[in-house]
Short mmCIF file of C-alpha atoms and ligand atoms in Angstrom, two decimals:
data_model
loop_
_atom_site.label_atom_id
_atom_site.label_comp_id
_atom_site.label_asym_id
_atom_site.label_seq_id
_atom_site.Cartn_x
_atom_site.Cartn_y
_atom_site.Cartn_z
CA MET A 1 36.58 -10.68 -21.81
CA GLY A 2 37.86 -11.42 -18.71
CA PRO A 3 36.79 -14.32 -16.32
CA LEU A 4 33.78 -16.53 -16.64
CA GLN A 5 30.42 -14.75 -15.56
CA ILE A 6 28.47 -16.39 -12.86
CA LYS A 7 25.61 -16.35 -15.33
CA ASN A 8 27.43 -18.60 -17.39
CA ILE A 9 29.33 -20.88 -15.09
CA LEU A 10 25.29 -21.75 -13.84
CA GLN A 11 24.60 -23.06 -17.16
CA THR A 12 27.83 -24.98 -17.59
CA SER A 13 27.80 -28.93 -16.82
CA PRO A 14 29.84 -29.55 -13.93
CA GLU A 15 32.66 -32.37 -14.67
CA ASN A 16 35.30 -31.39 -11.72
CA GLN A 17 36.58 -29.22 -13.96
CA SER A 18 38.52 -26.08 -12.32
CA VAL A 19 36.55 -22.78 -12.01
CA THR A 20 37.46 -19.36 -10.92
CA VAL A 21 34.35 -17.30 -9.75
CA LYS A 22 34.69 -13.77 -8.33
CA GLY A 23 31.72 -12.11 -6.81
CA TRP A 24 30.39 -10.29 -3.68
CA VAL A 25 29.29 -12.56 -0.51
CA ARG A 26 25.47 -12.62 -0.15
CA THR A 27 25.34 -14.91 2.27
CA LYS A 28 27.95 -17.29 4.67
CA ARG A 29 26.29 -20.18 6.01
CA GLU A 30 28.12 -22.59 8.60
CA SER A 31 27.09 -26.44 9.10
CA LYS A 32 28.59 -29.03 10.99
CA ASN A 33 29.45 -30.69 7.92
CA ALA A 34 30.41 -27.59 5.58
CA ILE A 35 30.68 -23.51 4.99
CA PHE A 36 28.57 -22.37 2.46
CA ILE A 37 29.28 -19.25 0.70
CA ALA A 38 26.48 -17.52 -1.69
CA LEU A 39 28.46 -15.27 -4.13
CA ASN A 40 26.91 -12.80 -6.89
CA ASP A 41 28.34 -11.02 -9.81
CA GLY A 42 25.45 -9.04 -10.90
CA SER A 43 25.84 -10.86 -13.91
CA THR A 44 22.37 -13.02 -12.70
CA ILE A 45 19.82 -12.74 -10.13
CA HIS A 46 21.14 -15.76 -9.19
CA ASN A 47 24.09 -16.86 -6.65
CA ILE A 48 26.25 -19.35 -6.93
CA GLN A 49 27.08 -21.75 -4.08
CA ALA A 50 30.52 -22.56 -2.88
CA VAL A 51 31.37 -25.34 -0.77
CA ALA A 52 34.35 -25.66 1.88
CA GLU A 53 35.02 -28.56 4.55
CA PRO A 54 34.94 -27.12 8.25
CA GLY A 55 38.89 -26.88 9.13
CA GLN A 56 39.24 -26.28 5.55
CA PHE A 57 40.26 -22.80 6.32
CA SER A 58 41.51 -20.64 9.37
CA ALA A 59 39.31 -18.89 11.33
CA GLU A 60 40.99 -15.99 10.92
CA LEU A 61 40.49 -15.95 7.30
CA LEU A 62 36.40 -16.93 7.30
CA SER A 63 36.35 -14.40 9.89
CA THR A 64 36.85 -11.73 6.74
CA VAL A 65 34.25 -13.48 4.60
CA THR A 66 30.89 -11.98 5.73
CA THR A 67 28.35 -10.33 3.24
CA GLY A 68 29.34 -7.74 1.39
CA SER A 69 33.24 -8.84 1.40
CA CYS A 70 34.59 -9.44 -2.38
CA LEU A 71 36.10 -12.82 -3.07
CA LYS A 72 37.95 -14.50 -5.48
CA ILE A 73 37.35 -18.28 -5.12
CA THR A 74 38.94 -21.16 -7.13
CA GLY A 75 37.85 -24.77 -7.14
CA GLN A 76 36.01 -27.16 -8.98
CA LEU A 77 32.82 -27.51 -10.66
CA VAL A 78 30.44 -29.81 -9.21
CA GLU A 79 26.95 -31.11 -9.15
CA SER A 80 25.37 -29.84 -5.88
CA GLN A 81 24.41 -31.96 -3.54
CA GLY A 82 21.66 -29.76 -2.10
CA SER A 83 18.31 -28.28 -3.74
CA GLY A 84 17.89 -25.00 -5.26
CA GLN A 85 20.87 -24.90 -7.64
CA ALA A 86 22.26 -27.50 -10.09
CA VAL A 87 25.80 -27.23 -9.71
CA GLU A 88 28.43 -25.33 -6.89
CA VAL A 89 31.82 -24.53 -6.47
CA LYS A 90 33.84 -27.15 -4.31
CA ILE A 91 36.57 -24.61 -3.05
CA ASP A 92 40.10 -24.92 -3.42
CA ASP A 93 41.06 -21.63 -2.65
CA ILE A 94 39.96 -18.00 -1.29
CA LEU A 95 41.45 -14.41 -1.76
CA VAL A 96 39.51 -11.94 -0.17
CA TYR A 97 39.83 -8.79 -2.91
CA GLY A 98 38.05 -6.41 0.06
CA THR A 99 36.29 -7.07 3.42
CA ALA A 100 32.79 -5.33 4.20
CA ASP A 101 32.83 -4.78 7.96
CA PRO A 102 29.87 -6.46 9.87
CA GLU A 103 29.55 -3.73 12.11
CA SER A 104 29.53 -0.90 9.19
CA PHE A 105 28.64 -2.24 6.07
CA PRO A 106 24.61 -1.41 5.74
CA LEU A 107 23.50 -4.29 3.91
CA GLN A 108 22.35 -7.32 5.58
CA PRO A 109 21.17 -10.06 4.52
CA LYS A 110 17.10 -9.09 5.12
CA LYS A 111 14.54 -6.89 3.80
CA HIS A 112 15.41 -3.35 3.86
CA SER A 113 13.06 -0.49 2.81
CA LEU A 114 13.40 1.33 -0.40
CA GLU A 115 13.28 4.45 1.21
CA PHE A 116 16.57 3.44 3.25
CA LEU A 117 18.30 1.97 0.00
CA ARG A 118 17.45 5.34 -1.44
CA GLU A 119 19.79 6.86 1.20
CA ILE A 120 22.53 4.31 0.45
CA ALA A 121 22.14 5.06 -3.49
CA HIS A 122 26.44 3.87 -3.54
CA LEU A 123 25.35 0.13 -2.44
CA ARG A 124 21.91 -0.16 -3.42
CA PRO A 125 22.98 -2.24 -6.98
CA ARG A 126 24.36 -4.72 -4.66
CA THR A 127 20.44 -5.81 -3.50
CA ASN A 128 18.43 -8.34 -5.73
CA THR A 129 16.13 -6.03 -6.38
CA PHE A 130 17.82 -3.20 -7.52
CA SER A 131 20.31 -5.64 -9.42
CA ALA A 132 17.52 -6.93 -11.43
CA ILE A 133 16.01 -3.21 -12.07
CA LEU A 134 19.27 -2.48 -13.53
CA ARG A 135 19.53 -5.26 -15.82
CA ILE A 136 16.17 -4.87 -17.18
CA ARG A 137 16.74 -1.21 -17.46
CA HIS A 138 19.99 -2.21 -19.74
CA ALA A 139 17.43 -4.83 -21.81
CA LEU A 140 15.18 -2.36 -22.43
CA ALA A 141 17.43 0.74 -23.68
CA PHE A 142 19.15 -1.97 -26.27
CA ALA A 143 15.68 -2.91 -27.36
CA VAL A 144 15.07 0.88 -28.01
CA HIS A 145 18.27 0.93 -30.10
CA GLN A 146 17.24 -2.34 -31.51
CA TYR A 147 14.09 -1.59 -32.63
CA PHE A 148 14.79 1.64 -34.22
CA ASN A 149 17.69 0.77 -35.90
CA ASP A 150 15.65 -2.43 -37.51
CA GLY A 151 13.01 0.34 -38.51
CA GLY A 152 15.31 2.41 -40.53
CA PHE A 153 15.53 5.38 -38.21
CA PHE A 154 18.79 7.07 -37.35
CA TYR A 155 20.00 7.80 -33.77
CA LEU A 156 20.45 11.69 -33.59
CA HIS A 157 22.30 12.98 -31.02
CA THR A 158 20.83 16.57 -30.28
CA PRO A 159 22.21 19.07 -27.74
CA VAL A 160 22.24 18.70 -24.11
CA ILE A 161 22.91 22.42 -23.80
CA THR A 162 20.27 24.89 -25.22
CA ALA A 163 19.42 28.61 -25.64
CA SER A 164 16.12 28.15 -26.70
CA ASP A 165 13.52 28.39 -23.66
CA ALA A 166 10.45 27.74 -26.43
CA GLU A 167 9.41 24.78 -24.55
CA GLY A 168 9.91 24.64 -21.07
CA ALA A 169 9.86 28.40 -19.45
CA GLY A 170 10.39 28.38 -15.97
CA GLU A 171 11.30 24.90 -15.23
CA MET A 172 14.48 24.99 -16.83
CA PHE A 173 18.10 24.29 -15.53
CA ARG A 174 20.75 27.60 -16.11
CA VAL A 175 23.67 26.46 -17.25
CA THR A 176 26.25 29.57 -16.75
CA THR A 177 30.14 30.46 -15.94
CA LEU A 178 29.46 33.41 -14.70
CA ASP A 179 30.27 34.41 -11.34
CA LEU A 180 27.39 34.49 -9.05
CA ASN A 181 29.35 36.79 -6.29
CA LYS A 182 30.54 39.39 -9.41
CA LEU A 183 27.33 39.42 -11.87
CA PRO A 184 28.42 41.69 -14.88
CA ARG A 185 25.57 44.26 -15.42
CA THR A 186 24.41 46.20 -18.01
CA GLU A 187 23.89 50.06 -18.07
CA GLU A 188 20.45 49.27 -17.08
CA GLY A 189 21.46 46.73 -13.93
CA ALA A 190 20.13 43.83 -15.82
CA ILE A 191 22.56 40.55 -15.78
CA ASN A 192 24.96 40.92 -18.90
CA PHE A 193 24.42 37.51 -20.32
CA LYS A 194 26.72 38.37 -23.56
CA GLU A 195 29.61 38.06 -21.26
CA ASP A 196 28.24 34.59 -20.12
CA PHE A 197 29.90 31.20 -21.95
CA PHE A 198 27.54 31.37 -24.60
CA GLY A 199 27.46 35.01 -24.92
CA ARG A 200 23.72 34.62 -24.01
CA GLU A 201 21.38 32.51 -21.39
CA ALA A 202 21.88 28.87 -21.71
CA ASN A 203 19.99 26.13 -20.56
CA LEU A 204 20.31 22.20 -20.08
CA THR A 205 17.51 20.73 -22.47
CA VAL A 206 13.94 19.95 -21.61
CA SER A 207 13.51 17.88 -24.79
CA GLY A 208 15.44 17.10 -27.91
CA GLN A 209 12.32 17.57 -30.38
CA LEU A 210 12.80 20.64 -32.13
CA GLU A 211 16.41 19.80 -32.98
CA GLY A 212 15.23 16.11 -33.75
CA GLU A 213 12.39 17.90 -36.20
CA LEU A 214 15.37 19.17 -38.15
CA GLY A 215 17.37 15.75 -38.44
CA ALA A 216 13.78 14.20 -39.63
CA MET A 217 13.48 16.89 -42.46
CA ALA A 218 16.56 15.03 -43.81
CA LEU A 219 17.15 11.86 -42.77
CA SER A 220 13.16 11.15 -42.45
CA LYS A 221 13.28 8.66 -39.62
CA ILE A 222 15.25 9.70 -36.46
CA TYR A 223 15.18 9.32 -32.94
CA THR A 224 16.99 10.49 -29.91
CA PHE A 225 17.57 9.06 -26.75
CA GLY A 226 19.45 11.07 -23.92
CA PRO A 227 19.25 12.84 -20.98
CA THR A 228 16.49 15.35 -20.20
CA PHE A 229 16.42 17.83 -17.52
CA ARG A 230 13.15 19.45 -15.90
CA ALA A 231 13.23 21.86 -12.73
CA GLU A 232 10.12 21.02 -11.77
CA ASN A 233 9.14 21.13 -8.20
CA SER A 234 6.97 18.28 -8.36
CA ASN A 235 8.02 15.83 -5.82
CA THR A 236 5.82 13.28 -7.18
CA THR A 237 6.38 9.07 -8.10
CA ARG A 238 6.46 9.99 -11.61
CA HIS A 239 8.43 12.44 -11.66
CA LEU A 240 12.75 13.03 -11.99
CA ALA A 241 14.83 16.39 -12.30
CA GLU A 242 16.83 14.77 -15.02
CA PHE A 243 15.62 11.49 -16.96
CA TRP A 244 16.31 9.72 -20.00
CA MET A 245 13.55 10.94 -22.81
CA ILE A 246 13.20 8.67 -26.20
CA GLU A 247 12.01 10.82 -28.97
CA PRO A 248 11.46 9.43 -32.55
CA GLU A 249 10.71 12.27 -35.14
CA MET A 250 9.55 10.72 -38.57
CA ALA A 251 8.92 12.84 -42.05
CA PHE A 252 5.52 11.76 -44.00
CA PHE A 253 4.14 10.30 -40.79
CA GLU A 254 0.32 11.56 -39.86
CA LEU A 255 -1.26 11.52 -36.35
CA GLU A 256 -2.26 8.14 -37.20
CA ASP A 257 0.85 6.48 -38.48
CA ASN A 258 2.68 8.21 -34.90
CA MET A 259 -0.20 6.15 -33.09
CA ASN A 260 0.58 2.80 -34.79
CA LEU A 261 4.44 3.49 -34.07
CA ALA A 262 4.46 4.48 -30.25
CA GLU A 263 2.10 1.28 -29.80
CA ASP A 264 4.01 -1.39 -31.55
CA PHE A 265 7.34 0.37 -30.05
CA VAL A 266 6.27 -0.04 -26.30
CA LYS A 267 4.84 -3.82 -27.32
CA LYS A 268 8.15 -4.52 -28.92
CA VAL A 269 10.08 -3.41 -26.34
CA ILE A 270 8.17 -4.83 -23.55
CA THR A 271 8.04 -8.32 -25.43
CA TYR A 272 11.91 -7.91 -25.34
CA ALA A 273 11.81 -7.88 -21.88
CA LEU A 274 9.65 -10.87 -21.17
CA ILE A 275 12.10 -12.79 -23.60
CA HIS A 276 15.33 -11.48 -22.67
CA CYS A 277 14.97 -10.69 -18.33
CA LYS A 278 12.60 -13.53 -17.50
CA ASP A 279 14.76 -14.74 -14.01
CA ASP A 280 14.63 -10.92 -12.94
CA LEU A 281 11.01 -10.34 -14.03
CA ASN A 282 9.63 -13.85 -12.10
CA PHE A 283 12.07 -12.36 -8.97
CA LEU A 284 10.13 -8.99 -9.29
CA GLN A 285 7.01 -10.25 -10.05
CA ASN A 286 7.50 -12.61 -6.37
CA ARG A 287 8.73 -9.70 -4.37
CA LEU A 288 5.18 -7.55 -5.37
CA ALA A 289 3.48 -10.70 -4.26
CA GLU A 290 4.94 -10.71 -1.08
CA GLU A 291 4.02 -7.06 -0.44
CA ASP A 292 0.48 -7.82 -1.52
CA LYS A 293 0.16 -10.81 1.32
CA ASN A 294 -0.61 -7.87 3.81
CA LYS A 295 -3.06 -6.04 1.70
CA PRO A 296 -6.99 -7.02 1.34
CA GLN A 297 -7.79 -9.43 -2.15
CA ASN A 298 -9.33 -6.33 -3.56
CA GLU A 299 -6.32 -4.56 -3.67
CA ARG A 300 -3.87 -6.99 -4.64
CA SER A 301 -2.03 -5.98 -8.13
CA ILE A 302 -2.57 -8.06 -10.95
CA PRO A 303 0.61 -10.82 -11.19
CA LEU A 304 3.62 -8.55 -12.85
CA LEU A 305 4.18 -11.08 -15.99
CA GLU A 306 0.68 -11.02 -16.71
CA LYS A 307 0.26 -7.43 -16.75
CA LEU A 308 2.88 -7.16 -19.32
CA SER A 309 1.73 -9.70 -21.45
CA PHE A 310 -1.58 -8.32 -21.21
CA VAL A 311 -0.35 -4.77 -22.49
CA VAL A 312 1.39 -6.63 -25.42
CA ASP A 313 -1.56 -8.78 -26.40
CA ASN A 314 -4.17 -6.17 -26.37
CA PRO A 315 -4.90 -3.39 -28.66
CA PHE A 316 -4.97 0.16 -27.27
CA GLU A 317 -7.91 1.94 -27.18
CA ARG A 318 -7.95 5.08 -28.64
CA LEU A 319 -10.24 7.76 -28.39
CA THR A 320 -10.14 11.74 -28.35
CA TYR A 321 -10.27 14.09 -25.66
CA THR A 322 -13.34 15.38 -26.15
CA GLU A 323 -14.93 11.19 -26.40
CA ALA A 324 -13.08 10.94 -22.97
CA ILE A 325 -14.49 13.79 -21.15
CA GLU A 326 -17.77 12.61 -21.61
CA ILE A 327 -17.00 9.39 -20.04
CA LEU A 328 -15.42 11.44 -17.15
CA LEU A 329 -18.58 13.64 -16.97
CA LYS A 330 -20.65 10.28 -16.93
CA SER A 331 -18.22 8.68 -14.57
CA LYS A 332 -18.91 7.41 -10.72
CA PRO A 333 -16.23 9.94 -8.88
CA HIS A 334 -17.35 12.68 -10.80
CA LYS A 335 -21.15 12.19 -9.80
CA GLU A 336 -19.89 11.57 -6.34
CA LYS A 337 -17.50 14.46 -6.38
CA LYS A 338 -14.69 12.25 -5.87
CA PHE A 339 -12.06 13.80 -7.89
CA GLN A 340 -9.81 16.00 -6.70
CA TYR A 341 -9.50 18.68 -9.67
CA PRO A 342 -12.96 19.27 -11.32
CA VAL A 343 -13.91 17.61 -15.16
CA GLY A 344 -14.90 19.61 -17.94
CA TRP A 345 -14.16 20.64 -21.30
CA GLY A 346 -10.99 22.46 -21.60
CA ILE A 347 -9.38 21.17 -18.76
CA ASP A 348 -5.61 19.63 -18.36
CA LEU A 349 -6.38 16.16 -17.60
CA SER A 350 -4.65 15.03 -14.09
CA SER A 351 -3.58 11.71 -13.38
CA GLU A 352 -6.62 10.85 -11.09
CA HIS A 353 -8.29 11.43 -14.57
CA GLU A 354 -6.01 9.71 -16.75
CA ARG A 355 -6.01 6.94 -14.34
CA TYR A 356 -9.44 6.39 -13.93
CA LEU A 357 -9.91 5.93 -17.93
CA VAL A 358 -7.25 3.21 -17.73
CA GLU A 359 -7.64 1.43 -14.95
CA LYS A 360 -11.31 1.63 -14.01
CA HIS A 361 -13.09 2.10 -17.62
CA PHE A 362 -11.35 0.67 -20.37
CA LYS A 363 -8.72 -1.34 -18.24
CA LYS A 364 -5.82 -0.90 -20.79
CA PRO A 365 -3.64 1.23 -22.17
CA VAL A 366 -5.28 4.28 -23.87
CA ILE A 367 -4.14 6.92 -26.64
CA LEU A 368 -6.13 9.93 -26.27
CA THR A 369 -5.84 11.96 -29.39
CA ASN A 370 -7.09 15.50 -30.36
CA TYR A 371 -6.81 17.72 -27.29
CA PRO A 372 -7.70 21.62 -27.01
CA LYS A 373 -4.80 23.31 -28.19
CA GLU A 374 -4.56 25.64 -25.20
CA ILE A 375 -3.36 23.26 -22.82
CA LYS A 376 -0.70 21.82 -25.65
CA SER A 377 2.65 23.13 -27.13
CA PHE A 378 2.24 25.49 -29.91
CA TYR A 379 4.17 23.27 -32.60
CA MET A 380 1.14 20.64 -32.82
CA LYS A 381 -0.74 20.60 -36.12
CA LEU A 382 -4.23 22.60 -35.97
CA ASP A 383 -7.46 20.13 -36.58
CA GLU A 384 -10.08 21.92 -38.87
CA ASP A 385 -12.25 23.11 -36.27
CA GLY A 386 -9.02 25.50 -35.37
CA LYS A 387 -9.92 24.77 -31.76
CA THR A 388 -8.21 21.33 -31.05
CA VAL A 389 -4.54 19.70 -32.28
CA ARG A 390 -3.27 16.80 -33.43
CA ALA A 391 -2.12 15.56 -29.99
CA MET A 392 -1.84 12.14 -28.88
CA ASP A 393 -1.01 10.90 -25.58
CA VAL A 394 -0.45 7.02 -24.28
CA LEU A 395 -1.58 6.51 -21.05
CA PHE A 396 -0.73 3.38 -18.72
CA PRO A 397 -1.99 1.92 -15.82
CA GLY A 398 -0.27 2.31 -12.46
CA ILE A 399 1.59 5.65 -14.21
CA GLY A 400 -0.67 7.35 -16.27
CA GLU A 401 1.22 9.59 -19.30
CA ILE A 402 3.82 7.47 -20.40
CA ILE A 403 4.38 9.05 -24.10
CA GLY A 404 3.07 12.30 -25.40
CA GLY A 405 3.30 13.19 -28.90
CA SER A 406 1.78 14.69 -31.81
CA GLN A 407 1.58 15.61 -35.71
CA ARG A 408 3.81 18.93 -36.29
CA GLU A 409 2.61 21.99 -37.72
CA GLU A 410 4.42 22.13 -41.08
CA ASP A 411 2.37 25.13 -42.48
CA TYR A 412 4.98 27.96 -41.75
CA ASP A 413 1.98 31.12 -41.55
CA LYS A 414 0.11 28.50 -39.30
CA LEU A 415 3.13 27.59 -37.01
CA LEU A 416 4.12 31.46 -36.41
CA GLY A 417 0.99 32.56 -35.75
CA ARG A 418 1.02 30.00 -32.92
CA VAL A 419 4.37 31.06 -32.08
CA LYS A 420 3.26 34.73 -31.42
CA GLU A 421 -0.22 33.33 -29.64
CA VAL A 422 1.97 31.75 -26.97
CA GLY A 423 4.07 34.53 -26.63
CA ILE A 424 7.39 33.49 -28.05
CA ASP A 425 9.97 35.59 -29.66
CA PRO A 426 9.60 34.32 -33.67
CA GLU A 427 13.53 35.50 -33.30
CA ASN A 428 14.38 32.95 -31.28
CA LEU A 429 13.40 29.92 -33.14
CA TRP A 430 13.88 31.59 -36.48
CA TRP A 431 15.82 28.04 -37.17
CA TYR A 432 13.07 25.88 -36.71
CA LEU A 433 10.70 27.87 -38.32
CA GLU A 434 13.19 28.16 -41.70
CA THR A 435 12.08 23.89 -41.73
CA ARG A 436 8.69 24.97 -42.65
CA LYS A 437 10.10 27.73 -45.22
CA PHE A 438 12.35 25.54 -47.01
CA GLY A 439 10.96 21.90 -48.19
CA THR A 440 8.41 21.76 -45.57
CA ALA A 441 6.63 17.99 -45.23
CA PRO A 442 4.00 16.54 -42.94
CA HIS A 443 5.95 14.98 -39.97
CA SER A 444 5.18 13.76 -36.67
CA GLY A 445 6.93 12.32 -33.35
CA PHE A 446 6.49 11.67 -29.90
CA GLY A 447 8.49 11.49 -26.64
CA LEU A 448 8.83 8.21 -24.32
CA GLY A 449 10.30 9.12 -20.93
CA PHE A 450 12.94 5.98 -20.21
CA GLU A 451 12.22 5.86 -16.87
CA ARG A 452 8.08 5.73 -16.67
CA LEU A 453 8.73 2.62 -19.05
CA VAL A 454 11.21 1.09 -16.66
CA LEU A 455 8.77 1.71 -13.73
CA PHE A 456 5.87 -0.12 -15.69
CA VAL A 457 7.79 -2.90 -16.60
CA THR A 458 9.45 -3.33 -13.44
CA GLY A 459 6.10 -2.99 -11.49
CA MET A 460 7.82 -0.74 -9.19
CA SER A 461 5.76 2.20 -8.05
CA ASN A 462 8.50 5.30 -7.37
CA ILE A 463 10.24 6.45 -10.24
CA ARG A 464 13.69 7.31 -8.02
CA ASP A 465 13.72 3.31 -7.64
CA VAL A 466 14.31 2.83 -11.34
CA ILE A 467 17.31 5.02 -12.24
CA PRO A 468 20.58 4.25 -10.72
CA PHE A 469 21.40 7.56 -9.30
CA PRO A 470 18.14 9.87 -8.96
CA ARG A 471 17.75 13.61 -9.03
CA TYR A 472 14.97 15.19 -7.38
CA PRO A 473 14.58 18.51 -5.40
CA LYS A 474 16.99 18.32 -2.54
CA SER A 475 18.49 15.36 -3.75
CA ALA A 476 21.82 15.16 -5.65
CA GLU A 477 24.07 12.84 -3.38
CA PHE A 478 25.57 10.41 -5.38
P1 ATP B 1 3.56 15.04 -16.87
O1 ATP B 1 2.31 15.44 -17.28
O2 ATP B 1 3.52 13.53 -16.68
O3 ATP B 1 4.38 15.78 -16.31
P2 ATP B 1 4.49 15.86 -19.66
O4 ATP B 1 2.95 15.94 -20.15
O5 ATP B 1 5.56 17.12 -18.71
O6 ATP B 1 4.46 14.99 -18.58
P3 ATP B 1 5.94 15.72 -22.29
O7 ATP B 1 6.71 16.93 -21.81
O8 ATP B 1 4.79 15.44 -23.09
O9 ATP B 1 5.41 15.41 -20.85
O10 ATP B 1 7.06 15.12 -22.12
C1 ATP B 1 7.23 13.26 -22.66
C2 ATP B 1 7.50 11.92 -22.00
O11 ATP B 1 8.51 12.44 -20.96
C3 ATP B 1 6.62 11.98 -20.95
O12 ATP B 1 5.33 11.41 -21.33
C4 ATP B 1 6.66 11.68 -19.66
O13 ATP B 1 7.29 9.87 -19.89
C5 ATP B 1 7.84 11.85 -19.60
N1 ATP B 1 8.31 13.06 -18.51
C6 ATP B 1 7.82 14.16 -18.64
N2 ATP B 1 8.63 14.65 -17.52
C7 ATP B 1 9.10 13.69 -16.87
C8 ATP B 1 10.15 13.98 -15.57
N3 ATP B 1 9.90 14.73 -14.81
N4 ATP B 1 10.51 12.87 -15.29
C9 ATP B 1 10.05 11.88 -15.73
N5 ATP B 1 9.79 11.69 -17.11
C10 ATP B 1 9.27 12.54 -17.42
MN1 MN B 2 5.49 17.87 -16.69
#
């Protein structure tokens, strides 16, 4: 398994045993009596301190040991003399794997802005903040698989390239091998996609749901967890052009079961992070508190760990869209015309409305159900009144929508009617419609944007800072 990780070495009891540590220098400090090197290998937020005596190494060697350089240090693991760490390495030997010229290495031991770090995304995992986020992201991904595996779900790999544009018309990325400078034309002059790689138009997927439903109609409970692409030019702090989506789909689940699963699922994965990412969450909590120091008392946020525990420990508020509209119509910002977008039955709630409900009115996560069919997708099951559908959105503080889901329409005729109503050619969805012809079953599912979950758990405020290499309008550098 390679060399011991710093995380493990820090937990070893010091008995003057010889150790080898490999990692990147965070800081080097020279005093009269000793030289201190703080080394980090990304296995933990904590550095290991390595100590040399003055004169033990040449000035030439020491001059290459600078912030960002990569070292192999051999020495003895001893009890630390200083405070702040239990153990340290008494250095016998230093090998410099790679130097980092202080004149040009952009990361210095000081605070850099998140915006600046986005411009050096190739190096930002070397910062405390980003390594903490990446470790938490990993833990959450692991917890997702564990949760579903324990629950009897099967991981279904749905395609990244799709020919059905049913869901995301307008916000899809095209996939083609045609020569853009020499497009083949039909006799009518249109682009002839018959000559394209797949013999038809193809795009990157905006959701694995439709294929997920096919899986659920055989395996009963499946989930997908894969990259999803949306060419939305929205430039918000909650949207990426490439993000990871988790989509469970379950046969024999009605809306109520779907809500119960969604609530239990997010609570369990957050709990996993609370148990396994204590050091990183503490670090991020302190970072937020530090930022908050400059803000007036009433604008300061609740400590991160408290916020996460609160979500885990309290039931989410459940109400219908119609009830939510009534609350919004009676609200102060509505009466004082403070909302940017007007409120009324039938509107697609905007994030300011969602956040009012969650942050001001209920002060906890909210699940809204039974939305007007006009603002939801064609595949959602119609309610008896024919006006609303069995949709459910889970809304979170600071984020707004984190999950969107529904009970699906399992009746062939009703589904076909809706497909035609919204102007989709049923020919394009023949395979999807056939599931309703051959052994149809009540079923439900939802989609959780993985980065929105990571955003919530880390307390970060921009989604671009919780994925290693963010894709957004005009940005695909790394
Ligand atoms: P929103 O209204 O916030 O754009 P949506 O209604 O388009 O979301 P869905 O199509 O229901 O979202 O997708 C399911 C989930 O995927 C959302 O609840 C959200 O968590 C996530 N999501 C959607 N679009 C994006 C995006 N561009 N970047 C990151 N996550 C996204
Ligand atoms: Mn969207």
